[in-house]
Tab-separated table of C-alpha atoms and ligand atoms in Angstrom:
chain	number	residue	atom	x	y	z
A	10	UNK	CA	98.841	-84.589	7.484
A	11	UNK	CA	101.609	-82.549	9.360
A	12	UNK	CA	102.205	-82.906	12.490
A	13	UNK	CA	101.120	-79.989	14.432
A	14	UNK	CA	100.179	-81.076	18.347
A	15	UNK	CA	101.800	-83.132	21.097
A	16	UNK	CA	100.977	-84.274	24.496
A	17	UNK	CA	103.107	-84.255	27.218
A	18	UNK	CA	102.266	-86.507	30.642
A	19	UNK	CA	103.332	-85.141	33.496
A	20	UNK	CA	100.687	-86.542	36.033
A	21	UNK	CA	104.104	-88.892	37.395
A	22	UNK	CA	104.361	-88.171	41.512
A	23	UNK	CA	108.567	-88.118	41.147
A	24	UNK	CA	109.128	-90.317	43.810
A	25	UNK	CA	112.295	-90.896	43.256
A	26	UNK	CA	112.893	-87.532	43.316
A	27	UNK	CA	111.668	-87.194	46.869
A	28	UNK	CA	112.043	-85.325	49.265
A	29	UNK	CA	113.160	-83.319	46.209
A	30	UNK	CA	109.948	-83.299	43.942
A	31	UNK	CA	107.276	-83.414	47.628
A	32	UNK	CA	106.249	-79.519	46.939
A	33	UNK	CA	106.953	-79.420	43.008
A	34	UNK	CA	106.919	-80.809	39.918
A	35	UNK	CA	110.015	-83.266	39.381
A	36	UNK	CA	109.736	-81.611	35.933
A	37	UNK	CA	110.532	-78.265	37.370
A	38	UNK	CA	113.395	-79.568	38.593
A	39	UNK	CA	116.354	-77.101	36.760
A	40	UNK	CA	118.927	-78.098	34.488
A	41	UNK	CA	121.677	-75.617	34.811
A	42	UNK	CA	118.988	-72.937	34.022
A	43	UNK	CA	116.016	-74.355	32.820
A	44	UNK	CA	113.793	-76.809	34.141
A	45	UNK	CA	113.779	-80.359	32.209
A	46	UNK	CA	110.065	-79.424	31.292
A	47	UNK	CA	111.265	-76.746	29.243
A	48	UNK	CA	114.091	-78.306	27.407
A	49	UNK	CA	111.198	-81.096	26.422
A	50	UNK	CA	109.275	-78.173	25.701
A	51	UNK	CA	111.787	-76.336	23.386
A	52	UNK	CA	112.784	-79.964	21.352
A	53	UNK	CA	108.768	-80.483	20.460
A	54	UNK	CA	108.667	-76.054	19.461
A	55	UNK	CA	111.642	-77.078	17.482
A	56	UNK	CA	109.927	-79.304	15.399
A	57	UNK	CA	107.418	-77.592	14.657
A	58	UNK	CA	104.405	-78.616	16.951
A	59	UNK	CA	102.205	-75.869	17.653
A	60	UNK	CA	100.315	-76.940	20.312
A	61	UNK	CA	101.153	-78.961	23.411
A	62	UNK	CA	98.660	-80.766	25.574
A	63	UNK	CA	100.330	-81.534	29.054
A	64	UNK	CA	98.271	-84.283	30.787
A	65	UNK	CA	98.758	-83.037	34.670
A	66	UNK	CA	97.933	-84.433	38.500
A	67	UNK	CA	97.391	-82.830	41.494
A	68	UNK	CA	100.439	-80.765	42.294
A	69	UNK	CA	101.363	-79.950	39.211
A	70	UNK	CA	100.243	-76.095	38.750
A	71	UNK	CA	103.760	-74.718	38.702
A	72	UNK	CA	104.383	-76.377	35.233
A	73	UNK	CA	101.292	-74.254	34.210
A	74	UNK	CA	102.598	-70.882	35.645
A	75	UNK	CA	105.753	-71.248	33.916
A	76	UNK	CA	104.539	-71.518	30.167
A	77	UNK	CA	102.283	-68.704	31.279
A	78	UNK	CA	102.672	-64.876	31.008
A	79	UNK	CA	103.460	-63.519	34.822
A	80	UNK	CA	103.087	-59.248	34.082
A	81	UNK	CA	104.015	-58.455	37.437
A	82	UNK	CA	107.585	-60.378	37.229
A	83	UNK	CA	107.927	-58.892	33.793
A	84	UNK	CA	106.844	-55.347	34.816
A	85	UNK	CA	109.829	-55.554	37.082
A	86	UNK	CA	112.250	-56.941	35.404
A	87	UNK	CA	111.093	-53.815	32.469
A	88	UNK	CA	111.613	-51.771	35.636
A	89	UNK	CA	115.381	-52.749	36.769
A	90	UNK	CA	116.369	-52.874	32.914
A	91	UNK	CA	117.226	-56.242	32.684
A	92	UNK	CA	116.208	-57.454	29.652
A	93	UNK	CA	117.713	-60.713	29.133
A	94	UNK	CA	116.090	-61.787	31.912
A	95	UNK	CA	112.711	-60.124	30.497
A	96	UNK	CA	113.181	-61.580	26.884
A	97	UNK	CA	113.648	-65.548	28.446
A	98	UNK	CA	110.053	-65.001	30.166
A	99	UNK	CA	108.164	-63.365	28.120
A	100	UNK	CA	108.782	-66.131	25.638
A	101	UNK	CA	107.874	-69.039	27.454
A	102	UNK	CA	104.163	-68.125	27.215
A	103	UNK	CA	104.591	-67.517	23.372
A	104	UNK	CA	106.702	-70.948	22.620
A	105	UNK	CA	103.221	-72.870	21.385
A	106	UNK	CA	99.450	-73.062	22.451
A	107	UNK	CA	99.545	-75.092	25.718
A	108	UNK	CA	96.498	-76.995	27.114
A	109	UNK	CA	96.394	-78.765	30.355
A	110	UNK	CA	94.092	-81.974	31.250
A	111	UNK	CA	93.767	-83.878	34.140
A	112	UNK	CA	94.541	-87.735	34.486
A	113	UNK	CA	92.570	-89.079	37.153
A	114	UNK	CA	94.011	-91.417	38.700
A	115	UNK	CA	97.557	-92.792	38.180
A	116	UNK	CA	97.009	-95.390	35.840
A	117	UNK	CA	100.155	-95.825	33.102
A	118	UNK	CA	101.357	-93.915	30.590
A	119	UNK	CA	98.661	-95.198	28.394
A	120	UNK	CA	96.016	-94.093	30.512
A	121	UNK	CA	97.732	-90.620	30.413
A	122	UNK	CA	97.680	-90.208	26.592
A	123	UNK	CA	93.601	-91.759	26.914
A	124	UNK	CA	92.991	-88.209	29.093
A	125	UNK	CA	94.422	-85.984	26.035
A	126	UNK	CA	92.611	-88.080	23.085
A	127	UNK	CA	89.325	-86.127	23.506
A	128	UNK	CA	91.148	-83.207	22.262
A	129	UNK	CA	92.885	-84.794	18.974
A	130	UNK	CA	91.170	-85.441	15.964
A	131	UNK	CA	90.762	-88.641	15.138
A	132	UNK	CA	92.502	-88.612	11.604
A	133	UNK	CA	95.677	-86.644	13.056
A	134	UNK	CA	98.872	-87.944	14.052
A	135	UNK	CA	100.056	-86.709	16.910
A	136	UNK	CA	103.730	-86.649	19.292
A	137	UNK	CA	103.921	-88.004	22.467
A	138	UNK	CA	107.110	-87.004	24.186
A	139	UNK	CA	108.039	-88.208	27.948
A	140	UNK	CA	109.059	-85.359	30.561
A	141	UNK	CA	111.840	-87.528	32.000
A	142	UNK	CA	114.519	-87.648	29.064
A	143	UNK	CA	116.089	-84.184	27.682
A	144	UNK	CA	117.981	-85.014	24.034
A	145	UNK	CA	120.778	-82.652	23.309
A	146	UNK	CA	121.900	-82.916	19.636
A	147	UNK	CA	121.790	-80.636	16.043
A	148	UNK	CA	118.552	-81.737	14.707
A	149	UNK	CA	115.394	-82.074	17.230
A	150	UNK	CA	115.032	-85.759	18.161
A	151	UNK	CA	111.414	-85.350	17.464
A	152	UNK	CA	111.818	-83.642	14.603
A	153	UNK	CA	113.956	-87.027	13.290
A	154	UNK	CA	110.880	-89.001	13.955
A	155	UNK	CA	109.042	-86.856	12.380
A	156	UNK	CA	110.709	-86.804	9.178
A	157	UNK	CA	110.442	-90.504	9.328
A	158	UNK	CA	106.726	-90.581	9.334
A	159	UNK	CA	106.661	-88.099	6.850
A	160	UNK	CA	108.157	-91.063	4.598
A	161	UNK	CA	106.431	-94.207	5.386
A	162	UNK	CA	103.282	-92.816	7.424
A	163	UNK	CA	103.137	-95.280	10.192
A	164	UNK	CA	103.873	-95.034	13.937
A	165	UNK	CA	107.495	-94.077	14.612
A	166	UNK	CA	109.177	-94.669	18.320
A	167	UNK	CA	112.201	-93.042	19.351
A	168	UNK	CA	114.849	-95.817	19.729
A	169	UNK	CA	118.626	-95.996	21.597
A	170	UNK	CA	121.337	-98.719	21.166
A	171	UNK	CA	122.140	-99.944	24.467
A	172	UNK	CA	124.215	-102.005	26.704
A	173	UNK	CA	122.546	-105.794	26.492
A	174	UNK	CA	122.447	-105.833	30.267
A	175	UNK	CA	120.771	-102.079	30.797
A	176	UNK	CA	117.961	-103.392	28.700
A	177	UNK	CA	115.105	-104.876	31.044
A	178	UNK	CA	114.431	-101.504	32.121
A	179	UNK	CA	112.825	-100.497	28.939
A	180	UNK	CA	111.007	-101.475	26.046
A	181	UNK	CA	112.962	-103.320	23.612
A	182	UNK	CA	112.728	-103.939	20.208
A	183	UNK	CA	112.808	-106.785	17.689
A	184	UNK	CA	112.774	-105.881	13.602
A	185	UNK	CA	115.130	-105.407	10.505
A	186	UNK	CA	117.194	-102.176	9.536
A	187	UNK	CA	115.832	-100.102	6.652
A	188	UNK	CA	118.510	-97.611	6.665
A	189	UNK	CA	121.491	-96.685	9.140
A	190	UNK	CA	118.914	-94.869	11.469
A	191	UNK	CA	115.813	-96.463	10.430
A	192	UNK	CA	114.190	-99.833	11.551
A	193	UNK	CA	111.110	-101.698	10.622
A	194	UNK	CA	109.663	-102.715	14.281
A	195	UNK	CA	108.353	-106.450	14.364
A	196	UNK	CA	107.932	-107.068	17.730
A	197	UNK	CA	107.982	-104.314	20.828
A	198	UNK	CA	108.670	-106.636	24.639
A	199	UNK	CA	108.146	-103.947	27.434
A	200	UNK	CA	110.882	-104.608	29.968
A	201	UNK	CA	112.167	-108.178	29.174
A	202	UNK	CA	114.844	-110.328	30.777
A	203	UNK	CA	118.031	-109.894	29.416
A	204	UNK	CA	118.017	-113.208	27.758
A	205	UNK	CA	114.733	-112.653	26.188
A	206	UNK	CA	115.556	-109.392	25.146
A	207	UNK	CA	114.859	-109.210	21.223
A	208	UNK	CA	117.849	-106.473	20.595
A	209	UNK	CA	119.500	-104.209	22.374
A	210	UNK	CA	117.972	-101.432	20.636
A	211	UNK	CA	115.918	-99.358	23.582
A	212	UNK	CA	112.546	-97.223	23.069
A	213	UNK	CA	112.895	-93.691	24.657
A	214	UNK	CA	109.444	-91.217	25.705
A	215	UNK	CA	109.232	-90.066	21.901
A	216	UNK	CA	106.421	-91.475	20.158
A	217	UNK	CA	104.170	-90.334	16.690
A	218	UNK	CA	101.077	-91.868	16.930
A	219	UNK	CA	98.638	-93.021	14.108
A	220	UNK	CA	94.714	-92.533	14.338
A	221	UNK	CA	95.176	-96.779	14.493
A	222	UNK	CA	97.433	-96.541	17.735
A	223	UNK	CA	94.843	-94.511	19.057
A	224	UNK	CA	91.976	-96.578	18.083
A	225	UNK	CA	93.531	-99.440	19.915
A	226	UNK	CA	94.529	-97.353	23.112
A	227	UNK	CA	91.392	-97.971	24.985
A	228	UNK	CA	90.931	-101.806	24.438
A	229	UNK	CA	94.286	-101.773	25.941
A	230	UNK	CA	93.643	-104.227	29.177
A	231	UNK	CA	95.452	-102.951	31.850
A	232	UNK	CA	98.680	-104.682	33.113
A	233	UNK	CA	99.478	-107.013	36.445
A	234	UNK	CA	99.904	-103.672	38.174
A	235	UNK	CA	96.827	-102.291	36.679
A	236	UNK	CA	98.539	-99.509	34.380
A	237	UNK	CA	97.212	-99.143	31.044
A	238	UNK	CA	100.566	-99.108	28.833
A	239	UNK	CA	101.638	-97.302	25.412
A	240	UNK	CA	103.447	-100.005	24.886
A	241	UNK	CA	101.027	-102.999	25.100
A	242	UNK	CA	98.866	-101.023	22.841
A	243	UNK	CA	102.069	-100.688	20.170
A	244	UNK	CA	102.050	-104.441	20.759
A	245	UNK	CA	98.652	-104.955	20.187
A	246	UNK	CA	99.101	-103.290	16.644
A	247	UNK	CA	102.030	-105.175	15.531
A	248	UNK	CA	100.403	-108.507	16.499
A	249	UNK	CA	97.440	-106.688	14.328
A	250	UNK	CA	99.797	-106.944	11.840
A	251	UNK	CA	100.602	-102.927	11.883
A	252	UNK	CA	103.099	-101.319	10.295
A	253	UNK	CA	106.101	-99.715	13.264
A	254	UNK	CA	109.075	-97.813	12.597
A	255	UNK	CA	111.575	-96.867	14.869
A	256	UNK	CA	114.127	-94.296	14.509
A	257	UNK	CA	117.889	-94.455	16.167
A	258	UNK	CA	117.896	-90.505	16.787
A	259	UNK	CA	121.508	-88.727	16.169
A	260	UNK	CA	121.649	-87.024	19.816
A	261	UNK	CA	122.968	-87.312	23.120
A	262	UNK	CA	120.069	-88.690	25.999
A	263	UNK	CA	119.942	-87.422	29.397
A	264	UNK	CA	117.476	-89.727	31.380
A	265	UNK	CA	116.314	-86.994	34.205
A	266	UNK	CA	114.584	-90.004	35.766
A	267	UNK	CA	116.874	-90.634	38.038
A	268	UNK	CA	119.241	-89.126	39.845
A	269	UNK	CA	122.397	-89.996	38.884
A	270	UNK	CA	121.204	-88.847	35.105
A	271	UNK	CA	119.700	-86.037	36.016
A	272	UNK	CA	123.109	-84.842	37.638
A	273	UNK	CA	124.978	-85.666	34.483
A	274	UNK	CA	122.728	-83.730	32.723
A	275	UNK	CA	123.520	-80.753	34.750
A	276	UNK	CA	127.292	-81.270	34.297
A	277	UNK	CA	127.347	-81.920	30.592
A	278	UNK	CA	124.881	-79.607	29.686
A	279	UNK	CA	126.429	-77.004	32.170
A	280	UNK	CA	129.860	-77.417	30.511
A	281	UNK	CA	128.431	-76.400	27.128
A	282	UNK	CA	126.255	-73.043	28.548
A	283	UNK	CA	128.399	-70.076	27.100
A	284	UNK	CA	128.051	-68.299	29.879
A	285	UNK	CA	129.484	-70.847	32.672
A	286	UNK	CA	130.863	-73.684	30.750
A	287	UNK	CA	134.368	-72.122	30.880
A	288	UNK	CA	134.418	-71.753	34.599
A	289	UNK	CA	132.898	-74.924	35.164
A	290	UNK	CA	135.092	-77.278	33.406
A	291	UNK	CA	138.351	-74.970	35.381
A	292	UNK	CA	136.137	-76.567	38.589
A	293	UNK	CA	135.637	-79.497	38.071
A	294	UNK	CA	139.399	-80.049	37.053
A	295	UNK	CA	140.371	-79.035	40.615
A	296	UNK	CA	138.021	-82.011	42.152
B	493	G1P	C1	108.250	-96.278	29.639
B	493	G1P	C2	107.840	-97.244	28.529
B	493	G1P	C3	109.056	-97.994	27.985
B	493	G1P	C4	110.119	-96.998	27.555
B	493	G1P	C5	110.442	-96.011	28.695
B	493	G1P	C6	111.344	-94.900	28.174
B	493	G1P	O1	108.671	-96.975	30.771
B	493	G1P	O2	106.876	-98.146	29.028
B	493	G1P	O3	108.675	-98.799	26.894
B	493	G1P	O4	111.283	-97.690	27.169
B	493	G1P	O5	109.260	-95.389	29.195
B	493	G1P	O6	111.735	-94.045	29.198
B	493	G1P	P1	108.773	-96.318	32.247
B	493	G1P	O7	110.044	-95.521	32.259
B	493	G1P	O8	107.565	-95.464	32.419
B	493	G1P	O9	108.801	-97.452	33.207
């Protein structure tokens, strides 16, 4: 079965974002020209999901407003002739069928996809992409993954080689190589110790999940900290004897999760925008 919907959590407070993200979405936050929301937004449209089911908090309504039609900004813009500006709005409400459900209280990522499940069907695989990390390359990250469950329909995480001693803050996996890009998952440790650390191969927010993922989602305990995790469900599956794959995407990563990422983003991703890339790089050349 194609892969048609994704859901996107977004229910995250941002705090370290603050006092940045205290009166909007840390997703909102803009890129160069964009806000990281919609560059998540545009790599799941450019795979071809058709609907996107963003799993929201308190706060959060601006995220709604943007994938939204606004007439009276557009009747305006139609009004001063500038119709650039008019084209890049309009759009946003046309990119895919959005849906927006509440997570009740903070409770993990898990927890997050849990609130969305009611509205998949239980024999459909579905995406899960993370609002934090924007991927820049030819071919959609997602859309990688997806190809890769189209082949050996299983589960398929997003995976990054890393530096051994970046690796705790992740989820790390442990397997064999299938192909260049393409590994069979044994074991999935979420944020290990260095020395424990089964690879240095890194899972990143992109996830296709299986009806059996999702099965096993709600018998998920919740964690030391009380957060229901994706990943201890993943774990769950493999001990079940599940089938993982995980695919090294071909792509650049920006992790908009923290600061000092999010600000690379803006420079790298600013150097390539046709419009100020030139000027920029002539800029920062002068620092
Ligand atoms: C989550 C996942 C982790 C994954 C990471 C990717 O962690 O639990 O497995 O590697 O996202 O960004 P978090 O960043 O929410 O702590």
């Amino acid at each position: 079965m194609p892969i048609k919907k994704a859901i996107i959590p977004v229910a995250g407070m941002g705090t370290r974002f603050l006092p940045a993200a205290k009166a909007q979405p840390k997703e909102m936050l803009a890129v160069v020209d964009k806000p990281v929301i919609q560059y998540i937004v545009e790599e799941a449209v450019a795979s071809g999901i058709e609907e996107i089911i963003f799993v929201t908090a308190i706060g959060k309504r601006a995220i709604e407003d943007h994938f939204d039609r606004n007439f009276e900004l557009e009747y305006r813009l139609e009004q001063k002739n500038k119709i650039k500006e008019l084209e890049s709005v309009k759009a946003l409400g046309k990119l895919a069928k959005f849906a927006f459900v509440r997570q009740s209280k903070p409770l993990g990522d898990g927890h997050a996809v849990l609130s969305a499940l009611p509205f998949v069907n239980r024999d459909e695989p579905v995406a899960v992409l993370f609002g934090d990390d924007i991927i820049d390359g030819k071919v959609p990250a997602l859309k990688q993954l997806m190809d890769a469950y189209e082949k050996f329909h299983n589960p398929v995480v997003a995976l990054q080689k890393v530096p051994r001693k970046d690796v705790s803050s992740y989820g790390v996996i442990g397997g064999k190589a299938v192909t260049k890009s393409i590994w069979d998952v044994r074991k999935f440790v979420e944020k290990p110790a260095v020395a424990d650390a089964p690879s240095d191969l890194i899972v990143i927010g992109r996830y296709i999940l299986t009806p059996e993922i999702m099965a096993l989602l709600p018998l998920v305990e919740p964690g030391k900290d009380g957060e229901i995790r994706l990943a201890d469900a993943f774990d769950a599956y493999l001990k079940g004897d599940g089938s993982l794959y995980g695919c090294v995407f071909d792509g650049t990563r920006y992790d908009c999760g923290n600061r000092l990422g999010f600000l690379k983003a803006q420079i790298e991703l600013g150097l390539k925008h046709p419009e100020i890339g030139k000027d920029l790089r002539k800029y920062l050349k002068t620092l």
